[in-house]
Amino acid sequence: MDLLPDLWRQEYWLPPGVTWRDLEQLPDSERPRPKDLLITLPLALGFVAVRCVFERFLAPPIASCLGVKNRLQVSAAPSPQLESYYCHRSKQPTQVELVSLMVLCGKTQRQIESWFRVRRNQDRPSQTKKFAEAAWRFFFYLSAFVAGLTSLVNRPWFWDHRECWRLYPIQPLEKAHFWYYMLELGFYGSLLLRISVDVKRKDFKEQVIHHLATIFLLGFSYCANYIRIGTLVMLLHDSSDILLESAKMFNYGTGWRKTCDSLFVVFAVVFLVTRLVIFPSRIIWTTLLLSMEVFEPFAGYYFFNILLMVLQALHVFWAVLILRMVYKFLKGKLEKDERSDEESEADLEEEDKAKEEKTDPGGDCYWGKTCCSPHSCTSTDQ
């Protein structure tokens, strides 16, 4: 019962010598209060609803303009036994399991392996779905970056990071920065709500860690009135995310290779500079060292900086992927995002095999498959 009061002990959130009463010197309209964060919950649900409308009505015409087309898809033949096994047991049965399925279905091993291969390909997200997701994130990051830059460019702490701690914690919260925080928190909350249905990529786990670390970091910085440094962290991250999502959009289109390559080069430069140079040398340096010119380290100081270090570790992880992409790009072999869809190269091999099997009706693996285009589905019973 005493856990909640203990959580808000000022020693955890504020530097030595600073109390919650010090923050109360600010007017209510200019003081960050923990209960304000409750507004992020309806905002997250609102973002989910707006995104559904965007992906349903706005993304398709934009995709058409860029020539986004879904691949011709081969569908697995109906098989209740295999479908049940696929959904409830395993999508990639072992050799022992294959033997059991052969007895159960009366099919050869090659036929069953083919069925599972084609069935896995059916679950791969379509190009239009991936485009809609990238477009939604692009428009949010662009809007957030423009709004954030507009609200910060004339503020002293944007240019002189020592201003982030001047007169701390008696720093009034501006209305623009209040909404900047709430909307960013609501957006990242919506990403977590949608994570089970969004396109899964190689760095799925890292993305979850990133979203959670960002939410905790923004939530803590708001309650402890680290607003100034928090706004800089958000602006820095949005700057490169815009380029990443725009490059994806053109990558999914047809005839935009040069545009995509150009955006990728710019993105790689901006990401490496902002995440590996500016973030550690300006942001972490400010919170780790400059802040101690004003107050002594305390529990919140360590917690906040640990979260920044987690983000920096993720930056290094993604920088490695980007440098691999740059290497392939320079060799002329870059075909897709290194952190692209879940099964990546294995998926491409399976798709190629499925196409070969579809055109080989004499093989014993050609087992009543169905070929579905994005607009029609024609069954061919063999």
Coordinates of C-alpha atoms in Angstrom, one line a residue:
M1 CA 0.0 0.0 0.0
D2 CA 2.9 2.3 0.6
L3 CA 4.5 1.6 -2.7
L4 CA 2.9 4.5 -4.6
P5 CA 3.8 7.2 -2.1
D6 CA 7.4 5.9 -2.0
L7 CA 7.5 6.0 -5.8
W8 CA 7.0 9.8 -5.7
R9 CA 9.7 10.5 -3.0
Q10 CA 11.5 13.6 -4.1
E11 CA 14.9 12.0 -3.6
Y12 CA 14.1 9.8 -6.6
W13 CA 13.0 12.5 -9.0
L14 CA 14.7 15.7 -7.9
P15 CA 18.3 16.7 -7.1
P16 CA 19.5 17.1 -3.4
G17 CA 18.1 20.2 -1.9
V18 CA 15.2 20.4 -4.4
T19 CA 11.6 19.5 -3.3
W20 CA 8.2 19.3 -4.9
R21 CA 7.4 22.6 -3.2
D22 CA 10.0 24.3 -5.3
L23 CA 8.1 23.3 -8.4
E24 CA 4.9 24.6 -6.9
Q25 CA 6.4 28.1 -7.3
L26 CA 5.4 27.9 -10.9
P27 CA 1.7 28.6 -11.9
D28 CA -0.3 25.5 -12.5
S29 CA -0.4 26.2 -16.3
E30 CA 3.4 26.3 -16.4
R31 CA 4.2 23.4 -14.1
P32 CA 4.5 19.8 -15.3
R33 CA 2.4 17.4 -13.2
P34 CA 2.6 13.6 -13.4
K35 CA -1.2 13.4 -13.8
D36 CA -0.8 15.2 -17.1
L37 CA 0.6 12.0 -18.6
L38 CA -2.8 10.4 -18.4
I39 CA -3.8 12.4 -21.5
T40 CA -1.3 10.2 -23.5
L41 CA -3.6 7.2 -23.2
P42 CA -6.6 8.7 -25.1
L43 CA -4.1 10.3 -27.5
A44 CA -2.5 6.9 -28.2
L45 CA -6.0 5.4 -29.0
G46 CA -6.7 8.5 -31.1
F47 CA -3.5 8.0 -33.1
V48 CA -4.5 4.4 -33.7
A49 CA -7.9 5.5 -35.0
V50 CA -6.5 8.3 -37.2
R51 CA -3.9 5.8 -38.6
C52 CA -6.7 3.4 -39.6
V53 CA -8.4 6.2 -41.5
F54 CA -5.1 7.3 -43.0
E55 CA -4.2 3.8 -44.2
R56 CA -7.7 3.1 -45.5
F57 CA -8.4 6.3 -47.4
L58 CA -5.2 8.4 -47.9
A59 CA -2.4 6.0 -48.3
P60 CA -3.8 4.0 -51.3
P61 CA -4.0 7.0 -53.6
I62 CA -0.5 8.1 -52.6
A63 CA 0.7 4.5 -53.2
S64 CA -0.9 4.5 -56.7
C65 CA 0.9 7.8 -57.6
L66 CA 4.2 6.2 -56.7
G67 CA 3.4 3.0 -58.5
V68 CA 3.3 0.7 -55.5
K69 CA 2.1 -2.8 -56.6
N70 CA 1.6 -6.0 -54.7
R71 CA 3.5 -9.1 -55.9
L72 CA 1.7 -12.0 -57.5
Q73 CA 1.0 -14.4 -54.7
V74 CA 0.7 -18.1 -54.7
S75 CA -1.8 -19.5 -52.1
A76 CA -1.6 -22.8 -50.4
A77 CA -4.3 -25.3 -51.2
P78 CA -7.0 -25.8 -48.5
S79 CA -6.0 -28.4 -45.9
P80 CA -7.7 -28.3 -42.5
Q81 CA -5.1 -30.5 -40.9
L82 CA -2.1 -28.6 -42.1
E83 CA -3.8 -25.2 -41.5
S84 CA -4.6 -26.2 -37.9
Y85 CA -1.0 -27.3 -37.4
Y86 CA 0.3 -24.1 -38.9
C87 CA -1.8 -21.9 -36.7
H88 CA -1.5 -23.7 -33.4
R89 CA 1.7 -25.7 -33.4
S90 CA 4.5 -24.6 -35.7
K91 CA 5.0 -22.7 -39.0
Q92 CA 8.2 -24.6 -39.6
P93 CA 7.8 -28.3 -38.6
T94 CA 10.8 -30.4 -37.8
Q95 CA 11.7 -33.6 -39.6
V96 CA 9.9 -35.8 -37.0
E97 CA 6.9 -33.6 -37.2
L98 CA 6.9 -33.9 -41.0
V99 CA 6.8 -37.7 -40.8
S100 CA 3.7 -37.4 -38.5
L101 CA 2.0 -35.0 -40.9
M102 CA 2.7 -37.3 -43.9
V103 CA 0.8 -40.1 -42.1
L104 CA -2.0 -37.7 -41.1
C105 CA -2.5 -36.1 -44.5
G106 CA -1.4 -38.9 -46.9
K107 CA 1.0 -36.6 -48.7
T108 CA 4.7 -36.8 -49.5
Q109 CA 7.3 -34.9 -47.5
R110 CA 8.0 -32.6 -50.4
Q111 CA 4.3 -31.8 -50.8
I112 CA 4.0 -30.9 -47.1
E113 CA 7.2 -28.8 -47.1
S114 CA 5.9 -27.0 -50.2
W115 CA 2.6 -26.3 -48.5
F116 CA 4.3 -24.8 -45.5
R117 CA 6.6 -22.8 -47.6
V118 CA 3.8 -21.3 -49.7
R119 CA 1.6 -20.8 -46.5
R120 CA 4.4 -18.8 -44.9
N121 CA 4.7 -16.6 -47.9
Q122 CA 1.0 -15.9 -47.7
D123 CA 1.5 -14.2 -44.3
R124 CA 4.1 -11.9 -45.6
P125 CA 2.9 -8.3 -45.6
S126 CA 1.9 -6.8 -48.9
Q127 CA 3.8 -3.9 -50.5
T128 CA 0.7 -1.7 -50.0
K129 CA 0.6 -2.5 -46.3
K130 CA 4.3 -1.7 -45.9
F131 CA 3.9 1.5 -47.8
A132 CA 0.9 2.6 -45.7
E133 CA 2.9 2.1 -42.5
A134 CA 5.9 4.0 -43.8
A135 CA 3.7 6.8 -45.1
W136 CA 1.9 7.2 -41.8
R137 CA 5.2 7.4 -39.9
F138 CA 6.6 9.8 -42.4
F139 CA 3.8 12.3 -42.1
F140 CA 3.9 12.1 -38.3
Y141 CA 7.7 12.6 -38.0
L142 CA 7.6 15.4 -40.6
S143 CA 4.8 17.2 -38.7
A144 CA 6.5 16.6 -35.3
F145 CA 9.9 17.8 -36.6
V146 CA 8.6 21.0 -38.2
A147 CA 6.4 21.8 -35.1
G148 CA 9.3 21.0 -32.7
L149 CA 11.9 23.0 -34.6
T150 CA 9.5 26.0 -34.8
S151 CA 8.9 25.9 -31.1
L152 CA 12.6 25.5 -30.2
V153 CA 14.7 27.4 -32.7
N154 CA 14.3 30.7 -30.8
R155 CA 14.8 29.2 -27.4
P156 CA 18.2 29.8 -25.7
W157 CA 18.7 26.1 -24.8
F158 CA 18.5 25.1 -28.5
W159 CA 21.9 26.9 -29.0
D160 CA 23.4 26.9 -25.6
H161 CA 22.9 23.6 -23.8
R162 CA 23.9 25.0 -20.4
E163 CA 20.5 26.8 -20.5
C164 CA 18.9 23.4 -20.1
W165 CA 19.9 23.6 -16.4
R166 CA 19.8 27.3 -15.7
L167 CA 17.4 28.0 -12.8
Y168 CA 16.4 24.4 -12.7
P169 CA 13.8 23.3 -11.6
I170 CA 12.1 26.6 -11.7
Q171 CA 11.6 26.5 -15.5
P172 CA 8.2 27.3 -16.8
L173 CA 6.6 24.8 -19.2
E174 CA 5.4 26.4 -22.4
K175 CA 2.1 25.2 -23.9
A176 CA 3.8 24.3 -27.2
H177 CA 6.3 22.0 -25.4
F178 CA 3.5 20.5 -23.4
W179 CA 1.7 19.3 -26.5
Y180 CA 5.0 18.4 -28.1
Y181 CA 5.6 16.0 -25.3
M182 CA 2.0 14.6 -25.1
L183 CA 1.8 14.0 -28.8
E184 CA 5.2 12.2 -29.0
L185 CA 4.3 10.1 -26.0
G186 CA 0.8 9.3 -27.5
F187 CA 2.4 8.4 -30.8
Y188 CA 4.9 6.0 -29.3
G189 CA 2.1 4.5 -27.2
S190 CA 0.1 3.9 -30.4
L191 CA 3.1 2.1 -31.9
L192 CA 3.2 -0.3 -29.0
L193 CA -0.6 -0.8 -29.3
R194 CA -0.1 -1.7 -33.0
I195 CA 3.1 -3.7 -32.6
S196 CA 1.4 -7.1 -33.0
V197 CA -0.1 -6.2 -36.4
D198 CA 2.6 -4.0 -37.8
V199 CA 5.2 -5.3 -40.2
K200 CA 7.8 -7.3 -38.2
R201 CA 11.4 -6.7 -39.2
K202 CA 14.7 -8.2 -38.2
D203 CA 15.1 -5.6 -35.4
F204 CA 11.7 -6.2 -33.9
K205 CA 13.0 -6.7 -30.4
E206 CA 15.2 -3.7 -30.6
Q207 CA 12.3 -1.6 -31.8
V208 CA 10.2 -2.7 -28.8
I209 CA 13.1 -1.8 -26.4
H210 CA 13.5 1.6 -28.2
H211 CA 9.8 2.4 -27.8
L212 CA 9.7 1.4 -24.1
A213 CA 13.0 3.3 -23.4
T214 CA 11.6 6.4 -25.2
I215 CA 8.3 6.3 -23.3
F216 CA 10.1 5.9 -19.9
L217 CA 12.6 8.6 -20.8
L218 CA 10.0 11.1 -21.9
G219 CA 7.7 10.3 -19.0
F220 CA 10.4 10.7 -16.4
S221 CA 11.8 13.9 -18.0
Y222 CA 8.4 15.4 -18.0
C223 CA 7.7 14.6 -14.3
A224 CA 11.2 15.9 -13.2
N225 CA 10.9 19.0 -15.4
Y226 CA 13.7 17.9 -17.7
I227 CA 11.6 19.4 -20.5
R228 CA 14.3 21.4 -22.2
I229 CA 16.7 18.4 -22.7
G230 CA 13.7 16.2 -23.5
T231 CA 12.6 18.4 -26.4
L232 CA 16.1 18.3 -27.9
V233 CA 16.1 14.5 -27.7
M234 CA 12.8 14.3 -29.6
L235 CA 13.8 16.8 -32.3
L236 CA 17.1 15.0 -32.9
H237 CA 15.5 11.6 -33.4
D238 CA 12.7 12.9 -35.6
S239 CA 15.2 14.5 -38.0
S240 CA 16.5 11.2 -39.4
D241 CA 13.3 9.2 -39.1
I242 CA 11.7 11.5 -41.7
L243 CA 14.3 10.5 -44.2
L244 CA 14.1 6.8 -43.3
E245 CA 10.4 6.6 -43.9
S246 CA 10.5 8.6 -47.1
A247 CA 13.2 6.3 -48.5
K248 CA 11.0 3.3 -47.7
M249 CA 8.0 4.9 -49.4
F250 CA 9.9 5.4 -52.7
N251 CA 11.5 1.9 -52.3
Y252 CA 8.1 0.3 -52.4
G253 CA 7.1 2.2 -55.5
T254 CA 8.0 1.6 -59.1
G255 CA 10.5 3.6 -61.1
W256 CA 11.9 5.6 -58.1
R257 CA 15.2 3.8 -57.7
K258 CA 17.4 6.9 -58.0
T259 CA 15.2 8.9 -55.7
C260 CA 15.2 6.1 -53.2
D261 CA 19.0 5.8 -53.4
S262 CA 19.5 9.5 -53.0
L263 CA 17.2 9.6 -49.9
F264 CA 19.0 6.6 -48.5
V265 CA 22.4 8.3 -48.8
V266 CA 21.1 11.5 -47.1
F267 CA 19.4 9.4 -44.4
A268 CA 22.6 7.4 -43.7
V269 CA 24.7 10.7 -43.3
V270 CA 22.1 12.4 -41.1
F271 CA 21.6 9.3 -39.0
L272 CA 25.3 8.7 -38.4
V273 CA 25.9 12.3 -37.6
T274 CA 22.9 12.9 -35.3
R275 CA 23.0 9.5 -33.5
L276 CA 26.7 8.8 -33.3
V277 CA 28.1 12.3 -33.1
I278 CA 25.6 14.9 -31.9
F279 CA 23.6 12.6 -29.5
P280 CA 26.6 11.5 -27.4
S281 CA 28.7 14.6 -27.7
R282 CA 25.9 17.1 -27.1
I283 CA 22.9 15.4 -25.5
I284 CA 24.6 12.8 -23.2
W285 CA 27.4 15.2 -22.5
T286 CA 24.9 17.8 -21.4
T287 CA 22.9 15.4 -19.1
L288 CA 26.0 13.6 -17.8
L289 CA 28.4 16.4 -17.1
L290 CA 26.9 19.9 -17.6
S291 CA 24.0 19.1 -15.3
M292 CA 26.4 18.5 -12.4
E293 CA 27.4 22.1 -12.6
V294 CA 24.0 22.8 -11.1
F295 CA 23.2 19.8 -8.9
E296 CA 24.7 16.6 -7.5
P297 CA 23.9 13.2 -9.0
F298 CA 20.8 11.5 -7.6
A299 CA 18.6 8.5 -8.4
G300 CA 16.8 10.2 -11.3
Y301 CA 20.1 11.4 -12.7
Y302 CA 21.3 7.8 -13.1
F303 CA 18.0 6.5 -14.3
F304 CA 17.7 9.2 -17.0
N305 CA 21.3 8.7 -18.2
I306 CA 20.9 4.9 -18.3
L307 CA 17.9 5.3 -20.6
L308 CA 20.0 7.6 -22.8
M309 CA 22.7 5.0 -22.9
V310 CA 20.2 2.3 -23.9
L311 CA 19.1 4.5 -26.8
Q312 CA 22.8 5.1 -27.7
A313 CA 23.4 1.3 -27.8
L314 CA 20.5 0.9 -30.1
H315 CA 21.9 3.7 -32.3
V316 CA 25.1 1.8 -32.6
F317 CA 23.2 -1.4 -33.5
W318 CA 21.3 0.4 -36.3
A319 CA 24.4 2.2 -37.4
V320 CA 26.0 -1.2 -38.1
L321 CA 23.0 -2.2 -40.2
I322 CA 23.2 1.1 -42.1
L323 CA 26.9 0.7 -42.7
R324 CA 26.3 -2.8 -44.1
M325 CA 23.7 -1.2 -46.4
V326 CA 26.1 1.5 -47.5
Y327 CA 28.7 -1.2 -48.3
K328 CA 26.2 -3.1 -50.4
F329 CA 25.1 0.1 -52.0
L330 CA 28.6 1.0 -53.0
K331 CA 29.0 -2.5 -54.5
G332 CA 25.7 -2.0 -56.4
K333 CA 24.1 -5.0 -54.6
L334 CA 21.6 -3.2 -52.3
E335 CA 18.2 -4.7 -53.0
K336 CA 16.4 -4.0 -49.7
D337 CA 16.5 -2.6 -46.2
E338 CA 18.8 -4.7 -44.0
R339 CA 16.2 -4.5 -41.3
S340 CA 13.4 -5.4 -43.7
D341 CA 10.7 -8.0 -43.3
E342 CA 11.0 -10.7 -40.7
E343 CA 12.2 -13.7 -42.8
S344 CA 14.0 -11.5 -45.4
E345 CA 16.4 -13.6 -47.5
A346 CA 14.7 -16.8 -46.6
D347 CA 11.4 -15.4 -47.7
L348 CA 12.8 -14.5 -51.1
E349 CA 14.1 -18.0 -51.6
E350 CA 10.8 -19.5 -50.6
E351 CA 8.9 -17.2 -53.0
D352 CA 11.2 -18.2 -55.8
K353 CA 10.7 -21.9 -55.0
A354 CA 7.0 -21.4 -54.9
K355 CA 7.0 -19.8 -58.3
E356 CA 9.1 -22.6 -59.7
E357 CA 6.7 -25.2 -58.2
K358 CA 3.7 -23.4 -59.7
T359 CA 5.2 -23.7 -63.2
D360 CA 6.1 -27.4 -62.7
P361 CA 2.8 -29.2 -62.7
G362 CA 4.6 -32.5 -63.4
G363 CA 6.4 -32.5 -60.0
D364 CA 4.8 -34.2 -57.0
C365 CA 5.0 -31.0 -55.0
Y366 CA 2.4 -29.3 -57.3
W367 CA -0.5 -29.9 -55.0
G368 CA -3.6 -27.9 -55.9
K369 CA -2.1 -24.5 -55.4
T370 CA -4.0 -21.3 -56.0
C371 CA -2.6 -18.3 -57.7
C372 CA -3.9 -15.0 -56.4
S373 CA -3.3 -11.5 -57.9
P374 CA -3.9 -8.4 -55.9
H375 CA -7.3 -8.0 -57.6
S376 CA -8.5 -11.5 -58.4
C377 CA -8.1 -15.1 -57.2
T378 CA -8.4 -18.0 -59.6
S379 CA -8.4 -21.6 -58.3
T380 CA -6.8 -24.4 -60.2
D381 CA -7.7 -27.8 -58.9
Q382 CA -5.3 -30.5 -60.0

